PDB file of C-alpha atoms in Angstrom:
ATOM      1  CA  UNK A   1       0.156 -33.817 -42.401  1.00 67.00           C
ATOM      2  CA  UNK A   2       0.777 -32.986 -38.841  1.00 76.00           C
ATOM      3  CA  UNK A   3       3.682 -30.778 -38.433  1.00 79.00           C
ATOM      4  CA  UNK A   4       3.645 -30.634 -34.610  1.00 81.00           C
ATOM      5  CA  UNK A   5       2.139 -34.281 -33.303  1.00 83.00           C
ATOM      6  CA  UNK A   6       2.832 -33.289 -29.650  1.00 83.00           C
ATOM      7  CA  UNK A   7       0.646 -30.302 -29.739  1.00 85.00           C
ATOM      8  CA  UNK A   8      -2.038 -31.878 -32.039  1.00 89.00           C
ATOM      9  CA  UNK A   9      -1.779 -34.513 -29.323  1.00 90.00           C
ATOM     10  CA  UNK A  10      -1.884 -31.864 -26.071  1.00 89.00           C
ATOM     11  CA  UNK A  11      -4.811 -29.584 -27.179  1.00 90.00           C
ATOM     12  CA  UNK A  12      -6.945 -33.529 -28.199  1.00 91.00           C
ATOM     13  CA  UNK A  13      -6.254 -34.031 -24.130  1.00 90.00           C
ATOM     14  CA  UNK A  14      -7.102 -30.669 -23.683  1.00 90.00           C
ATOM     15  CA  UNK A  15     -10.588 -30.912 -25.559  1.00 90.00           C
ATOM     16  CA  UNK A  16     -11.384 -33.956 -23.810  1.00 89.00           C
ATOM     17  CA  UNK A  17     -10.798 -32.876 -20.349  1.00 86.00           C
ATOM     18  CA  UNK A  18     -12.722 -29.879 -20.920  1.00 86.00           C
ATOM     19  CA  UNK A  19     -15.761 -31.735 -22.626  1.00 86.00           C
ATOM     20  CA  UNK A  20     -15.703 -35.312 -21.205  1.00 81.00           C
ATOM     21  CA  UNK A  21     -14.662 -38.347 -23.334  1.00 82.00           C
ATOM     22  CA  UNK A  22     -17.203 -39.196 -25.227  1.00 87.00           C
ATOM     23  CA  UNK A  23     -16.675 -40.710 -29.436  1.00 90.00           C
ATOM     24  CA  UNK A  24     -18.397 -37.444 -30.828  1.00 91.00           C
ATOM     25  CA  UNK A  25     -15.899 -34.988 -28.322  1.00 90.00           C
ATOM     26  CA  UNK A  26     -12.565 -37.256 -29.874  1.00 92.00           C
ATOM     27  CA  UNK A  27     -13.908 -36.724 -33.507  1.00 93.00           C
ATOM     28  CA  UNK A  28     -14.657 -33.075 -33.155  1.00 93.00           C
ATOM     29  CA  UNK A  29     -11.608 -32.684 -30.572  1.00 92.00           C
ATOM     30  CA  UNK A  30      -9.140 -34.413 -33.376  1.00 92.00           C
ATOM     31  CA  UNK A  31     -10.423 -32.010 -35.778  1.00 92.00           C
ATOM     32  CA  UNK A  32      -9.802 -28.570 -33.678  1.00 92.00           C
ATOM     33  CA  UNK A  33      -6.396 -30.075 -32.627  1.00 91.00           C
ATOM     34  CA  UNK A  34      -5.480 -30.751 -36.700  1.00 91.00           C
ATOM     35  CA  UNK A  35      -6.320 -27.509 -37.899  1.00 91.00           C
ATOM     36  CA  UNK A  36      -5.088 -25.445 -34.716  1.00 90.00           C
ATOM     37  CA  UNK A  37      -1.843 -27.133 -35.271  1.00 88.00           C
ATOM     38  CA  UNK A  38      -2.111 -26.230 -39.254  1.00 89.00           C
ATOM     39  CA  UNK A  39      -2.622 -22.787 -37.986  1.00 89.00           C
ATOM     40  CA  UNK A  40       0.508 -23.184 -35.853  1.00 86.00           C
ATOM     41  CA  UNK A  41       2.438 -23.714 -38.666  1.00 85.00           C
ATOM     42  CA  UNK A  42       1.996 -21.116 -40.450  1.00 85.00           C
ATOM     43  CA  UNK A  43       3.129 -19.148 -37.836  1.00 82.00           C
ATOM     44  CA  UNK A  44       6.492 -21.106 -38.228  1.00 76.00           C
ATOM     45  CA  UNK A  45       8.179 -20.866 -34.795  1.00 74.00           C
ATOM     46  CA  UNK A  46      11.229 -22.843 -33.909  1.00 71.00           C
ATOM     47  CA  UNK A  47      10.517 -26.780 -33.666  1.00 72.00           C
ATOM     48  CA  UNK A  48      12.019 -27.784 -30.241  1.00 71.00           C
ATOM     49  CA  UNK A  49      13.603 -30.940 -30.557  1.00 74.00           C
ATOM     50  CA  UNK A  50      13.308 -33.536 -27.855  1.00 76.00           C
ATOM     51  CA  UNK A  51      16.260 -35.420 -27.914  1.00 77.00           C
ATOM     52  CA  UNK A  52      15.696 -37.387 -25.136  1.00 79.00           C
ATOM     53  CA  UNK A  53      12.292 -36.954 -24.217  1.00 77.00           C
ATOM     54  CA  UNK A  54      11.794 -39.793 -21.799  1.00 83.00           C
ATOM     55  CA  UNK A  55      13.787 -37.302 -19.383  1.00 84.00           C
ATOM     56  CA  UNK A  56      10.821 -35.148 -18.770  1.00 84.00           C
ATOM     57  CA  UNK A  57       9.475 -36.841 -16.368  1.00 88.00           C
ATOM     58  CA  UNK A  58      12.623 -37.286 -14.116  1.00 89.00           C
ATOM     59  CA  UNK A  59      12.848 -33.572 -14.552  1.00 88.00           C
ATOM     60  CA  UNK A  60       8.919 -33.050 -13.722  1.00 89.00           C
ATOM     61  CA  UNK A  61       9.698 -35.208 -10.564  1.00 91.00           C
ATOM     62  CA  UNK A  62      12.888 -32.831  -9.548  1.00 91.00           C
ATOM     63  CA  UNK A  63      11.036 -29.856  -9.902  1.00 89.00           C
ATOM     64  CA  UNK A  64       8.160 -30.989  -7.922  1.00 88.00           C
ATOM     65  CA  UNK A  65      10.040 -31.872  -5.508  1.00 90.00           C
ATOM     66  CA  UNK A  66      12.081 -28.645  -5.335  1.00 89.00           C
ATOM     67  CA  UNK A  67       8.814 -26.453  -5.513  1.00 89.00           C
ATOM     68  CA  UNK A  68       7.231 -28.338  -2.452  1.00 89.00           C
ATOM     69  CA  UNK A  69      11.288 -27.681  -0.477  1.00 89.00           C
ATOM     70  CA  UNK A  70      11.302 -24.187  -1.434  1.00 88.00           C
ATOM     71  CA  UNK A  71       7.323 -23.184  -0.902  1.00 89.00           C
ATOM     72  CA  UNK A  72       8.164 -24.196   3.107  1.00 89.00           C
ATOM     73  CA  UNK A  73      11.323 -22.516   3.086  1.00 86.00           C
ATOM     74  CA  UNK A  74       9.493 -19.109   1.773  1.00 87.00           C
ATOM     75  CA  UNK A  75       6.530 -19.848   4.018  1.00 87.00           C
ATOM     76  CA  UNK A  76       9.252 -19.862   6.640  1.00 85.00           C
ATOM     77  CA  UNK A  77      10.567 -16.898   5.412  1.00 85.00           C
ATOM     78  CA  UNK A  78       8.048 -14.963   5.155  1.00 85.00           C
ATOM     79  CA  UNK A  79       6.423 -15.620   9.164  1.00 85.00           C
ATOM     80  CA  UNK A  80       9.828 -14.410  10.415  1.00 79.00           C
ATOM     81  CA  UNK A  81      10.561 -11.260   8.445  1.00 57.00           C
ATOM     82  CA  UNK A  82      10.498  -9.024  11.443  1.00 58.00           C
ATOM     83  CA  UNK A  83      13.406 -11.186  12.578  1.00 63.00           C
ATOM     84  CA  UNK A  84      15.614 -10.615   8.934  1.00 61.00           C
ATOM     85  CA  UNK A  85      16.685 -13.599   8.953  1.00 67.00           C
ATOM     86  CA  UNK A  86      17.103 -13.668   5.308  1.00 77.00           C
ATOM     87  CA  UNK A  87      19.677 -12.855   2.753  1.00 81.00           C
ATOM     88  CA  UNK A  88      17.991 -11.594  -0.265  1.00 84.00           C
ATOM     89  CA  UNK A  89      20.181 -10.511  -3.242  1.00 85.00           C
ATOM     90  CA  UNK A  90      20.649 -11.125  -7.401  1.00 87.00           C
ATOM     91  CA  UNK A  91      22.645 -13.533  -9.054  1.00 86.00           C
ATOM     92  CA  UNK A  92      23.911 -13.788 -12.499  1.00 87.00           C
ATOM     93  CA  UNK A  93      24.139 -17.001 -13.931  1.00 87.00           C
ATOM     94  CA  UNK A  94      26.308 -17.952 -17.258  1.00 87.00           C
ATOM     95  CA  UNK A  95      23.717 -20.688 -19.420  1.00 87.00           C
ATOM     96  CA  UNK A  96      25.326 -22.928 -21.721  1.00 86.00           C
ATOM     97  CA  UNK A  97      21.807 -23.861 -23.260  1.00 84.00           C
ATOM     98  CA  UNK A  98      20.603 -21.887 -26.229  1.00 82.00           C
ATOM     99  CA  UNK A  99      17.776 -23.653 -27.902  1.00 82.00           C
ATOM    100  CA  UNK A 100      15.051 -21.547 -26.821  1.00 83.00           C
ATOM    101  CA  UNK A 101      12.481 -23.543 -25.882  1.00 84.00           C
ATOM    102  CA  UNK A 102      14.951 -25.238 -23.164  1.00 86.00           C
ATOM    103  CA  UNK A 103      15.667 -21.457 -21.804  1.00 88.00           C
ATOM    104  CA  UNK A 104      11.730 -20.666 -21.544  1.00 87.00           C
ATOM    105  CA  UNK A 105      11.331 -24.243 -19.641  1.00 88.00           C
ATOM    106  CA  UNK A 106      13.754 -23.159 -17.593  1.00 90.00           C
ATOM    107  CA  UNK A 107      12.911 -19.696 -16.960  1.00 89.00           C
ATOM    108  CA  UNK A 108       9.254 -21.356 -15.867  1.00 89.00           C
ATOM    109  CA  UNK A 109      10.723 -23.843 -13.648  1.00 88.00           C
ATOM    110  CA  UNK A 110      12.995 -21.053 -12.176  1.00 88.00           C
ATOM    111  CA  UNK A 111      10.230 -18.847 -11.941  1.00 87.00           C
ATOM    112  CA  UNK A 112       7.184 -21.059 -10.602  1.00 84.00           C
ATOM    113  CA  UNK A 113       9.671 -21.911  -7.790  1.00 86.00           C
ATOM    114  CA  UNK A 114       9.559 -19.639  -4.666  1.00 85.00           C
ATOM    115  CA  UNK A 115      12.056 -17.512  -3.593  1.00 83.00           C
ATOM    116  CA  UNK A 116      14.093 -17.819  -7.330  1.00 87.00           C
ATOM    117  CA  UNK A 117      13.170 -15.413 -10.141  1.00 86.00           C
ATOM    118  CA  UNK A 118      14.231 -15.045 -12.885  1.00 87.00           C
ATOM    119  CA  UNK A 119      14.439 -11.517 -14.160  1.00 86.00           C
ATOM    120  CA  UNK A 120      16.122 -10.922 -17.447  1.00 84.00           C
ATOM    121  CA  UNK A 121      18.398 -12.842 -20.337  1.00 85.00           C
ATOM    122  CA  UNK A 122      21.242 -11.555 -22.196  1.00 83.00           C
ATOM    123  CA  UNK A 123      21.205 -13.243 -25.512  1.00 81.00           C
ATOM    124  CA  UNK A 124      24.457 -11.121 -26.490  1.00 82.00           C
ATOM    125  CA  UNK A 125      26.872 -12.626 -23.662  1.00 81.00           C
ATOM    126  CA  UNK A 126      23.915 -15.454 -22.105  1.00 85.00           C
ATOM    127  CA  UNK A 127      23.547 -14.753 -19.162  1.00 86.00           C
ATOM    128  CA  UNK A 128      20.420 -14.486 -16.558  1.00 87.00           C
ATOM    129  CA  UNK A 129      20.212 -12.452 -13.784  1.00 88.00           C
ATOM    130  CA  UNK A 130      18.335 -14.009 -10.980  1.00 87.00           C
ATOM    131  CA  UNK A 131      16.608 -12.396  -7.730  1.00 88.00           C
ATOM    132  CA  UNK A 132      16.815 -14.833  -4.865  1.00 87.00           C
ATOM    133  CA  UNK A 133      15.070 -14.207  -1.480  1.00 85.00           C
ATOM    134  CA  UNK A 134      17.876 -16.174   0.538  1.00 82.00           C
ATOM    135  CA  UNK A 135      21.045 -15.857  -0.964  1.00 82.00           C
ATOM    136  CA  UNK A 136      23.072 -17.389   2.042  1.00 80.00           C
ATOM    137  CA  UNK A 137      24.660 -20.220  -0.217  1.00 80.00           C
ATOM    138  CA  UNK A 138      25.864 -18.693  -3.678  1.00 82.00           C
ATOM    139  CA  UNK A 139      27.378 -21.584  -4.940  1.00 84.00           C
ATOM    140  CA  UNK A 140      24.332 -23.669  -4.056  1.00 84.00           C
ATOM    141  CA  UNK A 141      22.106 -21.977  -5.768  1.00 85.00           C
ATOM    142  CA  UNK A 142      24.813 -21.492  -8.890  1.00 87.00           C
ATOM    143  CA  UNK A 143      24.964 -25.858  -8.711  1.00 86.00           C
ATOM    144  CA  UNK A 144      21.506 -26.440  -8.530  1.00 84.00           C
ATOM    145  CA  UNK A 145      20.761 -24.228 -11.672  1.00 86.00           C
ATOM    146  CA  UNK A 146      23.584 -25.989 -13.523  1.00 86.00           C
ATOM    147  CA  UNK A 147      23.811 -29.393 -12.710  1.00 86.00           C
ATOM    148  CA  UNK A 148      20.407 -30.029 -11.696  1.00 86.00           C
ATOM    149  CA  UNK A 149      18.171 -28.182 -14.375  1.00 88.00           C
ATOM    150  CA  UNK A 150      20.427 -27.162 -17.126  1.00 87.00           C
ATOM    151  CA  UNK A 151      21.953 -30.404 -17.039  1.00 88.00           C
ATOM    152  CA  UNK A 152      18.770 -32.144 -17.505  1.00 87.00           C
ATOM    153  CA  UNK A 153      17.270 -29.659 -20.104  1.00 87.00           C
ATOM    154  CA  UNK A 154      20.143 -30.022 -22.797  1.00 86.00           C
ATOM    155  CA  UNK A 155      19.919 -34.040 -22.163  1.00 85.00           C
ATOM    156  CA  UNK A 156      16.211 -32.897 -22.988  1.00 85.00           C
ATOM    157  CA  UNK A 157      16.442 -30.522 -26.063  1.00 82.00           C
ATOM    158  CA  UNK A 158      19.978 -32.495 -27.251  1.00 73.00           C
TER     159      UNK A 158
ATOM    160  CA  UNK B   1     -24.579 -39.683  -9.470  1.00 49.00           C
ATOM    161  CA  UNK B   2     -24.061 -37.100  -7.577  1.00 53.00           C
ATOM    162  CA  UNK B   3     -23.749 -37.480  -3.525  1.00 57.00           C
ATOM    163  CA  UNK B   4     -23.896 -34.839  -0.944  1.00 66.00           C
ATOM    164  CA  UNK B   5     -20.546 -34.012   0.755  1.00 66.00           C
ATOM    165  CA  UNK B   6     -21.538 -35.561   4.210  1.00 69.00           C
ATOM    166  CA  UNK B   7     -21.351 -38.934   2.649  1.00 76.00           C
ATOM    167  CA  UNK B   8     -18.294 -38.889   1.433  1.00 80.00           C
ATOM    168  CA  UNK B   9     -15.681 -41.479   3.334  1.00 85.00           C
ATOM    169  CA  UNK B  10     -13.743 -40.455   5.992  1.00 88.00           C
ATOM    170  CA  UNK B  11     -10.285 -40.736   4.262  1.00 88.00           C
ATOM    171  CA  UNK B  12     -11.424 -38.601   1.683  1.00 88.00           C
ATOM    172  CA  UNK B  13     -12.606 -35.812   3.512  1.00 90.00           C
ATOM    173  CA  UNK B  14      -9.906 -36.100   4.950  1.00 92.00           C
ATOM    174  CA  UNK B  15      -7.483 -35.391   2.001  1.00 92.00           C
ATOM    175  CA  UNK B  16      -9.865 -32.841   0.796  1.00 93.00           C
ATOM    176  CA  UNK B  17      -9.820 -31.133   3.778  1.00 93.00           C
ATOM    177  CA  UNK B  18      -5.721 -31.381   4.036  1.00 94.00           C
ATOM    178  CA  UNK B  19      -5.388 -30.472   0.666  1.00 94.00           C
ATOM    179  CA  UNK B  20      -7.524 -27.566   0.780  1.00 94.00           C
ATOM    180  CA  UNK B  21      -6.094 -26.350   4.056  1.00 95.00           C
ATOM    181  CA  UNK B  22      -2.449 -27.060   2.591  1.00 93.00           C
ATOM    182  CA  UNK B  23      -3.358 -24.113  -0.897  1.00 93.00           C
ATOM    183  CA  UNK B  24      -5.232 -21.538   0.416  1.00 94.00           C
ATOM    184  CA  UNK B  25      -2.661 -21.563   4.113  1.00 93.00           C
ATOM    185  CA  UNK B  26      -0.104 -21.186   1.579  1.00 91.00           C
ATOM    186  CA  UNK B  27      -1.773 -18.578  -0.732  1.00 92.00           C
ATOM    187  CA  UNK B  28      -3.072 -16.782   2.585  1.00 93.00           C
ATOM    188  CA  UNK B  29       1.358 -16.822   3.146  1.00 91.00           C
ATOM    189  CA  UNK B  30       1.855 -15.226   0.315  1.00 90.00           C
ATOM    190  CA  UNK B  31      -0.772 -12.625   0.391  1.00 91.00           C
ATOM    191  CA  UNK B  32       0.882 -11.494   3.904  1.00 89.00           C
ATOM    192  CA  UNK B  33       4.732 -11.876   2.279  1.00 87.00           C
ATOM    193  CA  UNK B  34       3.346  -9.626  -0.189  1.00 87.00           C
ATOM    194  CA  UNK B  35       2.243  -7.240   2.710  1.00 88.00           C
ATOM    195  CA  UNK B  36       5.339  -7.753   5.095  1.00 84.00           C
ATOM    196  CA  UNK B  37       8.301  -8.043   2.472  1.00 84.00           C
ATOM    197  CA  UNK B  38      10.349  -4.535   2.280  1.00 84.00           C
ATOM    198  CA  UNK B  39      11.700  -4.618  -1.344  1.00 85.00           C
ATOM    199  CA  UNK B  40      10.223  -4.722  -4.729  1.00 86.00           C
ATOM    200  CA  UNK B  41      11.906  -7.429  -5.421  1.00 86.00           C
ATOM    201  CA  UNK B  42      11.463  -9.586  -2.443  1.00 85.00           C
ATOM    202  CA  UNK B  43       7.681  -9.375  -2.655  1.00 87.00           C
ATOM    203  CA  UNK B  44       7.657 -10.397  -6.244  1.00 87.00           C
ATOM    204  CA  UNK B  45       8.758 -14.099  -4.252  1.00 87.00           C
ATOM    205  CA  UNK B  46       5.787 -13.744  -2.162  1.00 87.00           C
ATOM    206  CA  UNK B  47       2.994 -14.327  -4.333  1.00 86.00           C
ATOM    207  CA  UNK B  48       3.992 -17.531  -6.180  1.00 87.00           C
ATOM    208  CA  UNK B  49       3.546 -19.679  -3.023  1.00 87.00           C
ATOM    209  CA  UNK B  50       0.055 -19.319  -4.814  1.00 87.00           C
ATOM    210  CA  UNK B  51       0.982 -19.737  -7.594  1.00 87.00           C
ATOM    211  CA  UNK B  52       2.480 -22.844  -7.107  1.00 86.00           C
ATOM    212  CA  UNK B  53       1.368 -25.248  -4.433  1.00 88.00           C
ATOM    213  CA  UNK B  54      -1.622 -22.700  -3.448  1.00 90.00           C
ATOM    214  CA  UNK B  55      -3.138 -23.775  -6.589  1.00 91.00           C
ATOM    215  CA  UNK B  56      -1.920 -27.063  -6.421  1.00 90.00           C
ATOM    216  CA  UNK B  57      -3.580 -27.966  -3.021  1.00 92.00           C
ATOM    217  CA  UNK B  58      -7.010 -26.441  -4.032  1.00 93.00           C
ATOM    218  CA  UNK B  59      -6.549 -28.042  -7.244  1.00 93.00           C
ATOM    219  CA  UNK B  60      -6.002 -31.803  -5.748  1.00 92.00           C
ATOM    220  CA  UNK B  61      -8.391 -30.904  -3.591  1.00 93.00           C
ATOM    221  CA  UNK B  62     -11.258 -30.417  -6.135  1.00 92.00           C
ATOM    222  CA  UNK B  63      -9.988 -33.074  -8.056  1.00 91.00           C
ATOM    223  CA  UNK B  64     -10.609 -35.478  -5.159  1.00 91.00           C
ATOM    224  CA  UNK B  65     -13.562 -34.722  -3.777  1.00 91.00           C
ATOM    225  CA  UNK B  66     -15.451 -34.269  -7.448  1.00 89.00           C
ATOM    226  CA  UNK B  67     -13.742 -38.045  -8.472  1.00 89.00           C
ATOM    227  CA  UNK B  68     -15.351 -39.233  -4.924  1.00 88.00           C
ATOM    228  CA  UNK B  69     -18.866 -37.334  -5.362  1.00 86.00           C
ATOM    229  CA  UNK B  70     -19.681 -38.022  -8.679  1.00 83.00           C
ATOM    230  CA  UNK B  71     -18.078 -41.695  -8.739  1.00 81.00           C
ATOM    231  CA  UNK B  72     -15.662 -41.086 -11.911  1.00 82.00           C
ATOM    232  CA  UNK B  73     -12.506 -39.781 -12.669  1.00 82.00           C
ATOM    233  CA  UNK B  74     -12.603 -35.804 -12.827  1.00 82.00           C
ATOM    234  CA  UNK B  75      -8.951 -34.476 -14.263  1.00 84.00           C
ATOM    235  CA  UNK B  76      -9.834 -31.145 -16.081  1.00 86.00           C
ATOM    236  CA  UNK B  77      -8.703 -29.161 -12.827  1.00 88.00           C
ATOM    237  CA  UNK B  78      -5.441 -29.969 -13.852  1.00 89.00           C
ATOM    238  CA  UNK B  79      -5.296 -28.218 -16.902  1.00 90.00           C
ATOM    239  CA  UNK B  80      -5.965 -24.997 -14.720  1.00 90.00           C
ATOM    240  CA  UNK B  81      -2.697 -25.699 -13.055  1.00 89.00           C
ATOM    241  CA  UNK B  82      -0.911 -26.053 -16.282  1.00 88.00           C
ATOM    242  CA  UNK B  83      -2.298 -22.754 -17.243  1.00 90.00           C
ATOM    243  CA  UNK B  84      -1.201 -21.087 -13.869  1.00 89.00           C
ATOM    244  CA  UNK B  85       1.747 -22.385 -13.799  1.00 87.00           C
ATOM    245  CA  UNK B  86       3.114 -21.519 -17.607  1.00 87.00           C
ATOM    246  CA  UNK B  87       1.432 -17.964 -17.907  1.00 88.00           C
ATOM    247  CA  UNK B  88       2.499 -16.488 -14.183  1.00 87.00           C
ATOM    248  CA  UNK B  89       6.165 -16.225 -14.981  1.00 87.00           C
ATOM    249  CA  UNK B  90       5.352 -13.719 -17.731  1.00 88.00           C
ATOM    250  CA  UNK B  91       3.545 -11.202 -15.653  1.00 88.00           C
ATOM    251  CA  UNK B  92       6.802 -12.002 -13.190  1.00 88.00           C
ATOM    252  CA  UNK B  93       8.866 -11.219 -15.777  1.00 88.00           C
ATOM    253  CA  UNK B  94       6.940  -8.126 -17.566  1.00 90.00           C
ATOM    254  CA  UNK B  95       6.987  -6.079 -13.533  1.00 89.00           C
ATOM    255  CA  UNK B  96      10.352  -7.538 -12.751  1.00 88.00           C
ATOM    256  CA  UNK B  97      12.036  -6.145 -15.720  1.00 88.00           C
ATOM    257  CA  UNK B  98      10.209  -2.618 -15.271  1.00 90.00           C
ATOM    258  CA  UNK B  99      11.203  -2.610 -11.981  1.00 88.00           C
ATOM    259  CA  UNK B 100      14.925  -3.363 -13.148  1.00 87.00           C
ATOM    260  CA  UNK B 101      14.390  -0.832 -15.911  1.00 87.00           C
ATOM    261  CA  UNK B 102      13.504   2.298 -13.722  1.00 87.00           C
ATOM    262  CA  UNK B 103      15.741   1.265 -11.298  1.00 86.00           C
ATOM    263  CA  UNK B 104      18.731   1.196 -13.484  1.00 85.00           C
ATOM    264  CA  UNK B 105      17.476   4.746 -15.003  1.00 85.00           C
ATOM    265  CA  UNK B 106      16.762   6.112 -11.735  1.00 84.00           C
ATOM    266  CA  UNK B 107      20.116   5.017 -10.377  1.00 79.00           C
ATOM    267  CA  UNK B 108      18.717   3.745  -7.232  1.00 76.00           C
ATOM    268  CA  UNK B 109      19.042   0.749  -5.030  1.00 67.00           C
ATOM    269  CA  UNK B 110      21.954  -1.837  -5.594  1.00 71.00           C
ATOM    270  CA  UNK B 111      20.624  -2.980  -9.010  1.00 75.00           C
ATOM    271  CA  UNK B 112      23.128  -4.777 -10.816  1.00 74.00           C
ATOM    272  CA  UNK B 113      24.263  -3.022 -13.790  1.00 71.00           C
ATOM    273  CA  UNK B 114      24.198  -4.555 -17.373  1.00 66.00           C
ATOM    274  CA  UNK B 115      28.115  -4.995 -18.272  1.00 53.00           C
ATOM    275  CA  UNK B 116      27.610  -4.703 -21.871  1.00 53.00           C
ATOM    276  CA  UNK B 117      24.428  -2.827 -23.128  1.00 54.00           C
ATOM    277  CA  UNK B 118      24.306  -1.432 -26.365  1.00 52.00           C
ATOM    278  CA  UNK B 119      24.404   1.821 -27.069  1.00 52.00           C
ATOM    279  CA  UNK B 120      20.640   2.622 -27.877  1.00 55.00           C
ATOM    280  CA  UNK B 121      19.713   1.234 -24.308  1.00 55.00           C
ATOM    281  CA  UNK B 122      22.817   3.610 -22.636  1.00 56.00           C
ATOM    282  CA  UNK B 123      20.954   6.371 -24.925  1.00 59.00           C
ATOM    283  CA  UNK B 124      17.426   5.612 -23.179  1.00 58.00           C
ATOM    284  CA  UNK B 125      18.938   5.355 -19.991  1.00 55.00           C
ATOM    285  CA  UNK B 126      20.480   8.747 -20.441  1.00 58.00           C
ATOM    286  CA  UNK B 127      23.748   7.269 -19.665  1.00 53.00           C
ATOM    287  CA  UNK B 128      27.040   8.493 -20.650  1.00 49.00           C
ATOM    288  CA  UNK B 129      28.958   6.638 -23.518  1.00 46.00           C
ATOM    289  CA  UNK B 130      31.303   5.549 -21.696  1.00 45.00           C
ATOM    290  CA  UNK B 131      32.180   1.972 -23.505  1.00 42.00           C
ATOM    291  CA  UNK B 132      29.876   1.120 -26.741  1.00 39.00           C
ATOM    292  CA  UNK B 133      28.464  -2.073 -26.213  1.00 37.00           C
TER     293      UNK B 133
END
């Protein structure tokens, strides 16, 4: 009846944020979100599953957190480029995830960070190559994509 | 009911206005990374300061002062950030890779080469087989 209950369940949010709650909006908003997600499955994509979904918020938290660290270290950056006090450079980076709904979420969480983004995967040998604006501390930024994010994300998509 | 913004409480003009100075200072960052940066690939850092907690300041922001205003809870800003937020890396991605792609054909800068490409990419390229992929 409802092949995907977490998007059914996202775009019924969706419709009521957008409309107000009202009864009418959750009637009409429950019908959209069963037949959009009827659509969705004819398309047939990949069903992610969560393994341990009660993760996600930990790794929401994290990546809050990180974005707010690295928007003042860009800021910083960025009012003292005359001075070049940064280190800019690429980095490839060998995953060990492969379920590809874990590689987009991290490719977003990579990418809506400043100064971290991620340019292209390799399917064929898995590996991403990164731009960073202040490569100073490799094998920081080589942990923090492993243990901190990948880590997570195959406890996630397990 | 709707109230005018002068009667709003102190505190929460005061969030508003911290919140709203907090995005756009950070988007107005970005937008002059963007300008200052030298590479390509630097600026393409520049911009999601915006993205990220430029929107996310206006959006708290407007979140705040509409909940105050209009005396109930108003959410559906956030669903703006959740679109920001999961459609920018795209674009990121789509000018990132051209920009890796013409460098790589063009040969210049200090692009990291692909270590095993197949041979129809080498053939775009215009690259030498030298090793097939």
């Amino acid at each position: 009846m409802l092949p995907y209950p977490l998007l059914t369940l996202s775009l019924i949010l969706m419709w009521l944020l957008l409309n107000g709650f009202t009864p009418g909006h959750l009637v009409l908003g429950i019908l959209v979100a069963v037949f959009a997600s009827w659509a969705m499955a004819s398309l047939r994509p990949d069903k992610p599953r969560l393994g341990k979904w009660y993760l996600l918020p930990k790794l929401f938290g994290i990546v809050l957190y990180d974005i707010v660290k690295s928007n003042i270290a860009v800021a910083r950056v960025i009012l003292k480029v005359g001075r070049r006090s940064h280190n800019p450079g690429f980095l490839t980076v060998e995953l060990d995830i492969e379920n590809h709904t874990a590689i987009a979420v991290l490719a977003v969480v990579l990418t809506s960070t400043p100064g971290s983004a991620w340019l292209e995967y390799d399917s064929n040998d898995k590996t991403v190559l990164l731009h960073i604006l202040d490569l100073d501390n490799e094998a920081e930024w080589r942990n923090t994509i492993k243990n901190r994010y990948e880590k997570l994300l195959m406890e996630i998509f397990a | 009911m709707m109230q005018s913004a002068a009667d709003m409480p102190v505190w929460a003009a005061i969030a508003v206005a911290f919140f709203l100075l907090v995005g756009s200072g950070l988007a107005l960052i970005g937008a002059i990374g963007f300008l200052r940066l030298p590479t390509f690939y630097e600026r393409i850092h520049a911009p999601t300061l915006g993205t990220s907690w430029g929107i996310g300041g206006v959006m708290l922001a407007s979140m705040i002062f509409f909940t105050v205003s209009s005396g109930r809870p108003v959410f559906h800003e956030i669903l703006i950030g959740i679109f920001v937020t999961v459609t920018t890396p795209i674009t990121f991605m789509l000018l990132a890779r051209a920009a890796l792609h013409r460098d790589r054909a063009e040969g210049n800068g200090n692009v990291p080469d692909k270590p095993n490409r197949s041979q129809a990419a080498r053939d775009v390229l215009g690259e030498g087989d030298t090793q097939s992929g």
